Each structure stands twice: as C-alpha cells, then as structure tokens.
PDB file of C-alpha atoms and ligand atoms in Angstrom:
ATOM      1  CA  MET G  13    -119.744 -47.717-229.340  1.00 39.00           C
ATOM      2  CA  GLU G  14    -115.973 -46.143-228.632  1.00 46.00           C
ATOM      3  CA  LYS G  15    -115.001 -49.181-226.673  1.00 45.00           C
ATOM      4  CA  SER G  16    -115.738 -51.968-228.745  1.00 45.00           C
ATOM      5  CA  MET G  17    -114.230 -50.149-231.538  1.00 52.00           C
ATOM      6  CA  ARG G  18    -110.571 -49.875-230.089  1.00 75.00           C
ATOM      7  CA  THR G  19    -111.477 -52.823-227.746  1.00 86.00           C
ATOM      8  CA  ILE G  20    -109.930 -56.641-229.603  1.00 90.00           C
ATOM      9  CA  GLU G  21    -111.679 -59.409-229.464  1.00 91.00           C
ATOM     10  CA  TRP G  22    -111.191 -62.949-229.338  1.00 93.00           C
ATOM     11  CA  LYS G  23    -111.777 -65.094-232.461  1.00 93.00           C
ATOM     12  CA  ASP G  24    -111.488 -68.448-232.464  1.00 93.00           C
ATOM     13  CA  SER G  25    -109.094 -68.295-235.671  1.00 93.00           C
ATOM     14  CA  TYR G  26    -106.438 -66.610-233.038  1.00 95.00           C
ATOM     15  CA  SER G  27    -105.875 -70.006-231.678  1.00 97.00           C
ATOM     16  CA  VAL G  28    -102.383 -71.691-232.197  1.00 97.00           C
ATOM     17  CA  GLY G  29    -103.832 -75.134-231.285  1.00 96.00           C
ATOM     18  CA  HIS G  30    -102.048 -74.949-227.736  1.00 97.00           C
ATOM     19  CA  ALA G  31    -104.107 -74.614-224.500  1.00 97.00           C
ATOM     20  CA  GLY G  32    -101.698 -73.037-222.604  1.00 98.00           C
ATOM     21  CA  MET G  33    -100.683 -70.541-224.904  1.00 98.00           C
ATOM     22  CA  ASP G  34    -104.076 -69.717-226.291  1.00 98.00           C
ATOM     23  CA  GLN G  35    -104.898 -68.792-222.477  1.00 98.00           C
ATOM     24  CA  GLN G  36    -101.997 -66.212-222.672  1.00 98.00           C
ATOM     25  CA  HIS G  37    -102.564 -64.883-225.530  1.00 97.00           C
ATOM     26  CA  LYS G  38    -105.983 -63.924-224.147  1.00 97.00           C
ATOM     27  CA  LYS G  39    -104.774 -62.436-220.871  1.00 97.00           C
ATOM     28  CA  LEU G  40    -102.247 -60.526-223.435  1.00 95.00           C
ATOM     29  CA  VAL G  41    -105.338 -59.304-225.569  1.00 95.00           C
ATOM     30  CA  SER G  42    -107.399 -58.481-222.180  1.00 95.00           C
ATOM     31  CA  LEU G  43    -104.239 -56.357-220.668  1.00 94.00           C
ATOM     32  CA  LEU G  44    -104.377 -54.734-224.149  1.00 93.00           C
ATOM     33  CA  ASN G  45    -107.887 -53.994-223.969  1.00 94.00           C
ATOM     34  CA  GLU G  46    -107.120 -52.773-220.359  1.00 93.00           C
ATOM     35  CA  PHE G  47    -105.137 -50.069-221.818  1.00 91.00           C
ATOM     36  CA  SER G  48    -107.322 -49.059-224.293  1.00 91.00           C
ATOM     37  CA  GLN G  49    -110.282 -48.608-222.282  1.00 92.00           C
ATOM     38  CA  ALA G  50    -107.948 -46.638-219.812  1.00 91.00           C
ATOM     39  CA  LEU G  51    -106.719 -44.326-222.622  1.00 88.00           C
ATOM     40  CA  SER G  52    -110.866 -43.965-223.783  1.00 89.00           C
ATOM     41  CA  ARG G  53    -111.688 -43.041-220.126  1.00 91.00           C
ATOM     42  CA  GLY G  54    -108.982 -40.175-220.194  1.00 88.00           C
ATOM     43  CA  GLU G  55    -106.850 -42.144-217.079  1.00 91.00           C
ATOM     44  CA  GLY G  56    -103.745 -39.672-216.046  1.00 87.00           C
ATOM     45  CA  LYS G  57    -100.310 -40.646-217.424  1.00 87.00           C
ATOM     46  CA  THR G  58     -99.422 -42.686-214.464  1.00 89.00           C
ATOM     47  CA  LYS G  59    -102.281 -44.818-214.259  1.00 90.00           C
ATOM     48  CA  LEU G  60    -101.971 -45.246-218.215  1.00 89.00           C
ATOM     49  CA  TYR G  61     -98.272 -46.048-218.366  1.00 90.00           C
ATOM     50  CA  GLU G  62     -98.515 -48.781-215.002  1.00 92.00           C
ATOM     51  CA  THR G  63    -101.089 -50.073-217.051  1.00 91.00           C
ATOM     52  CA  LEU G  64     -98.962 -50.450-220.369  1.00 90.00           C
ATOM     53  CA  MET G  65     -96.347 -51.585-217.745  1.00 92.00           C
ATOM     54  CA  GLY G  66     -98.103 -54.717-217.508  1.00 93.00           C
ATOM     55  CA  LEU G  67     -98.735 -55.619-220.957  1.00 92.00           C
ATOM     56  CA  VAL G  68     -94.559 -55.395-221.001  1.00 92.00           C
ATOM     57  CA  GLU G  69     -94.087 -57.370-217.848  1.00 95.00           C
ATOM     58  CA  TYR G  70     -96.657 -60.067-219.202  1.00 95.00           C
ATOM     59  CA  THR G  71     -95.429 -60.153-222.838  1.00 95.00           C
ATOM     60  CA  LYS G  72     -91.923 -61.007-221.308  1.00 96.00           C
ATOM     61  CA  LYS G  73     -93.577 -63.416-219.112  1.00 97.00           C
ATOM     62  CA  HIS G  74     -95.366 -64.860-221.715  1.00 98.00           C
ATOM     63  CA  PHE G  75     -92.554 -64.793-224.574  1.00 98.00           C
ATOM     64  CA  LYS G  76     -90.094 -66.976-221.884  1.00 98.00           C
ATOM     65  CA  ASP G  77     -92.875 -69.649-221.369  1.00 98.00           C
ATOM     66  CA  GLU G  78     -93.691 -69.941-225.406  1.00 98.00           C
ATOM     67  CA  GLU G  79     -89.202 -70.076-226.165  1.00 98.00           C
ATOM     68  CA  GLU G  80     -89.274 -72.947-223.581  1.00 98.00           C
ATOM     69  CA  LEU G  81     -92.464 -74.433-224.795  1.00 98.00           C
ATOM     70  CA  MET G  82     -90.675 -74.161-228.912  1.00 98.00           C
ATOM     71  CA  ALA G  83     -86.967 -75.637-226.770  1.00 98.00           C
ATOM     72  CA  SER G  84     -88.717 -78.474-225.359  1.00 97.00           C
ATOM     73  CA  SER G  85     -91.047 -79.488-228.482  1.00 97.00           C
ATOM     74  CA  GLY G  86     -87.683 -79.735-231.097  1.00 97.00           C
ATOM     75  CA  PHE G  87     -89.120 -76.683-233.017  1.00 97.00           C
ATOM     76  CA  PRO G  88     -87.132 -75.946-235.669  1.00 97.00           C
ATOM     77  CA  ASP G  89     -87.484 -72.417-235.671  1.00 97.00           C
ATOM     78  CA  LEU G  90     -86.946 -71.112-232.467  1.00 98.00           C
ATOM     79  CA  ASP G  91     -84.272 -68.984-232.916  1.00 98.00           C
ATOM     80  CA  GLU G  92     -85.968 -67.095-235.634  1.00 98.00           C
ATOM     81  CA  HIS G  93     -88.938 -66.713-233.292  1.00 98.00           C
ATOM     82  CA  LYS G  94     -86.711 -65.409-230.450  1.00 98.00           C
ATOM     83  CA  ALA G  95     -85.607 -62.744-233.020  1.00 98.00           C
ATOM     84  CA  ILE G  96     -88.548 -61.842-233.982  1.00 97.00           C
ATOM     85  CA  HIS G  97     -89.641 -61.497-229.776  1.00 97.00           C
ATOM     86  CA  LYS G  98     -86.870 -59.368-228.943  1.00 97.00           C
ATOM     87  CA  GLN G  99     -87.508 -57.030-231.233  1.00 95.00           C
ATOM     88  CA  LEU G 100     -91.273 -56.685-230.602  1.00 93.00           C
ATOM     89  CA  THR G 101     -90.585 -56.810-226.395  1.00 93.00           C
ATOM     90  CA  ASN G 102     -87.611 -53.858-227.913  1.00 93.00           C
ATOM     91  CA  LYS G 103     -89.833 -51.755-229.297  1.00 90.00           C
ATOM     92  CA  VAL G 104     -92.802 -52.022-226.807  1.00 88.00           C
ATOM     93  CA  ILE G 105     -90.226 -50.983-224.121  1.00 90.00           C
ATOM     94  CA  ASN G 106     -89.234 -48.500-226.224  1.00 90.00           C
ATOM     95  CA  TYR G 107     -92.846 -46.814-227.146  1.00 87.00           C
ATOM     96  CA  ALA G 108     -93.488 -47.072-223.521  1.00 87.00           C
ATOM     97  CA  VAL G 109     -90.189 -44.730-222.661  1.00 89.00           C
ATOM     98  CA  GLN G 110     -91.268 -42.657-224.969  1.00 89.00           C
ATOM     99  CA  TYR G 111     -94.380 -42.257-223.912  1.00 86.00           C
ATOM    100  CA  ASN G 112     -93.363 -42.316-220.395  1.00 86.00           C
ATOM    101  CA  ALA G 113     -91.238 -38.742-221.216  1.00 89.00           C
ATOM    102  CA  GLY G 114     -94.233 -37.542-223.056  1.00 86.00           C
ATOM    103  CA  GLU G 115     -92.464 -37.833-226.167  1.00 86.00           C
ATOM    104  CA  LEU G 116     -95.044 -39.605-227.460  1.00 80.00           C
ATOM    105  CA  THR G 117     -98.469 -38.198-227.953  1.00 78.00           C
ATOM    106  CA  ASN G 118    -100.249 -40.275-230.453  1.00 81.00           C
ATOM    107  CA  THR G 119    -101.929 -42.634-228.378  1.00 80.00           C
ATOM    108  CA  VAL G 120    -103.822 -43.725-231.391  1.00 81.00           C
ATOM    109  CA  GLU G 121    -100.495 -45.161-232.864  1.00 83.00           C
ATOM    110  CA  LEU G 122     -99.112 -47.111-230.025  1.00 84.00           C
ATOM    111  CA  LEU G 123    -102.265 -48.528-229.688  1.00 87.00           C
ATOM    112  CA  ASN G 124    -103.050 -49.685-233.655  1.00 88.00           C
ATOM    113  CA  PHE G 125     -99.408 -50.889-233.182  1.00 87.00           C
ATOM    114  CA  LEU G 126    -100.157 -52.681-229.770  1.00 89.00           C
ATOM    115  CA  LYS G 127    -103.143 -54.296-232.080  1.00 89.00           C
ATOM    116  CA  ASN G 128    -100.995 -55.162-234.920  1.00 88.00           C
ATOM    117  CA  TRP G 129     -98.569 -56.697-233.509  1.00 86.00           C
ATOM    118  CA  LEU G 130    -100.732 -58.872-231.155  1.00 91.00           C
ATOM    119  CA  VAL G 131    -102.637 -60.119-233.673  1.00 92.00           C
ATOM    120  CA  ASP G 132     -99.840 -60.100-236.464  1.00 94.00           C
ATOM    121  CA  HIS G 133     -97.839 -61.802-234.829  1.00 96.00           C
ATOM    122  CA  ILE G 134     -99.878 -64.644-232.823  1.00 96.00           C
ATOM    123  CA  GLN G 135    -101.349 -65.283-236.872  1.00 95.00           C
ATOM    124  CA  GLY G 136     -98.526 -65.071-238.602  1.00 95.00           C
ATOM    125  CA  VAL G 137     -95.640 -66.285-236.306  1.00 97.00           C
ATOM    126  CA  ASP G 138     -97.306 -68.168-233.627  1.00 98.00           C
ATOM    127  CA  ILE G 139     -98.987 -70.326-235.645  1.00 97.00           C
ATOM    128  CA  LYS G 140     -96.255 -72.616-237.456  1.00 97.00           C
ATOM    129  CA  TYR G 141     -95.349 -73.622-233.861  1.00 97.00           C
ATOM    130  CA  GLY G 142     -98.788 -74.766-233.323  1.00 97.00           C
ATOM    131  CA  GLN G 143     -98.807 -76.339-236.647  1.00 96.00           C
ATOM    132  CA  TYR G 144     -95.118 -77.603-235.807  1.00 97.00           C
ATOM    133  CA  LEU G 145     -96.858 -79.026-232.235  1.00 96.00           C
ATOM    134  CA  ALA G 146     -99.962 -80.659-234.005  1.00 94.00           C
ATOM    135  CA  LYS G 147     -97.822 -82.396-236.799  1.00 92.00           C
ATOM    136  CA  SER G 148     -95.365 -84.372-234.281  1.00 85.00           C
TER     137      SER G 148
HETATM  138 FE1  FEO Z 201     -97.049 -65.642-228.434  1.00 80.02          FE
HETATM  139 FE2  FEO Z 201     -94.359 -65.625-230.168  1.00 80.02          FE
HETATM  140  O1  FEO Z 201     -95.661 -64.948-228.980  1.00 80.02           O
END
C-alpha cells in the first residue's frame, strides 16, 4: 500500500509522441521511484543521497539530449525550454545539497516536489515540442 502511494506509474498520457524521449522519461520515473522506495525502506542517508544524485545525473543527460533534439528539429521555443531546464536542474541540485547537509528533513516535501516537477514538466512543457514534431 505504502509503496504504491509513493511511486508513479507511467501513463500513456505522459507520452510526448517521441519514442526516444518517452524512453528517457520512463527511466526518470523509474529513478524517481527508486528514490521513493529507498525512502520507504528507511535506507541510510548515504544511499539516499546516491540515489538522488543518480536521478540528478540522468536528468542532466536527458535535458541535454532533449535540447539537442529540439535544436535539430528547429523547435522555435528552444530558449524558453532550456531556461526552464536550467531552473529545474538548479532546484533539484539545491535540494540534493540541502539534503546532504542535513538541512532538509522533510523528505515528503522533496518527493512531492520531484513528482510534480517530472509529471508537470512532461505534460505541460515537453508536450509542446512533441506537438511540434508531430506537425513537422
Ligand atoms: Fe523531458 Fe524538458 O524534459
């Protein structure tokens, strides 16, 4: 019960219509779920931090790949999307640093932020280049 409450299940409505990006988004969801499950299991701080950083590193790779895809397809709102990526990356790194320093004890807040961040970004922002690719 606890586990299902805390994890995200991939839904078809998260698809941006690009197989490669959907695959990377699925991987992000699975890394987020790993972190969530490690929290539920009561793993130690080092393990949690490692898991969180795994998510951060993959996020950076994903943003880079996605930006390259948008650039190569001539997506007009690339700069705006890149700025959002930068903000999100900074926020997540900030959380990770705070967490590692013991300044962030509210892990539910962190988890909720990550979940909303991922789902809202995919459905609200990524979908726009998906629609653009579908038209072009
Ligand atoms: Fe899939 Fe804009 O991140």
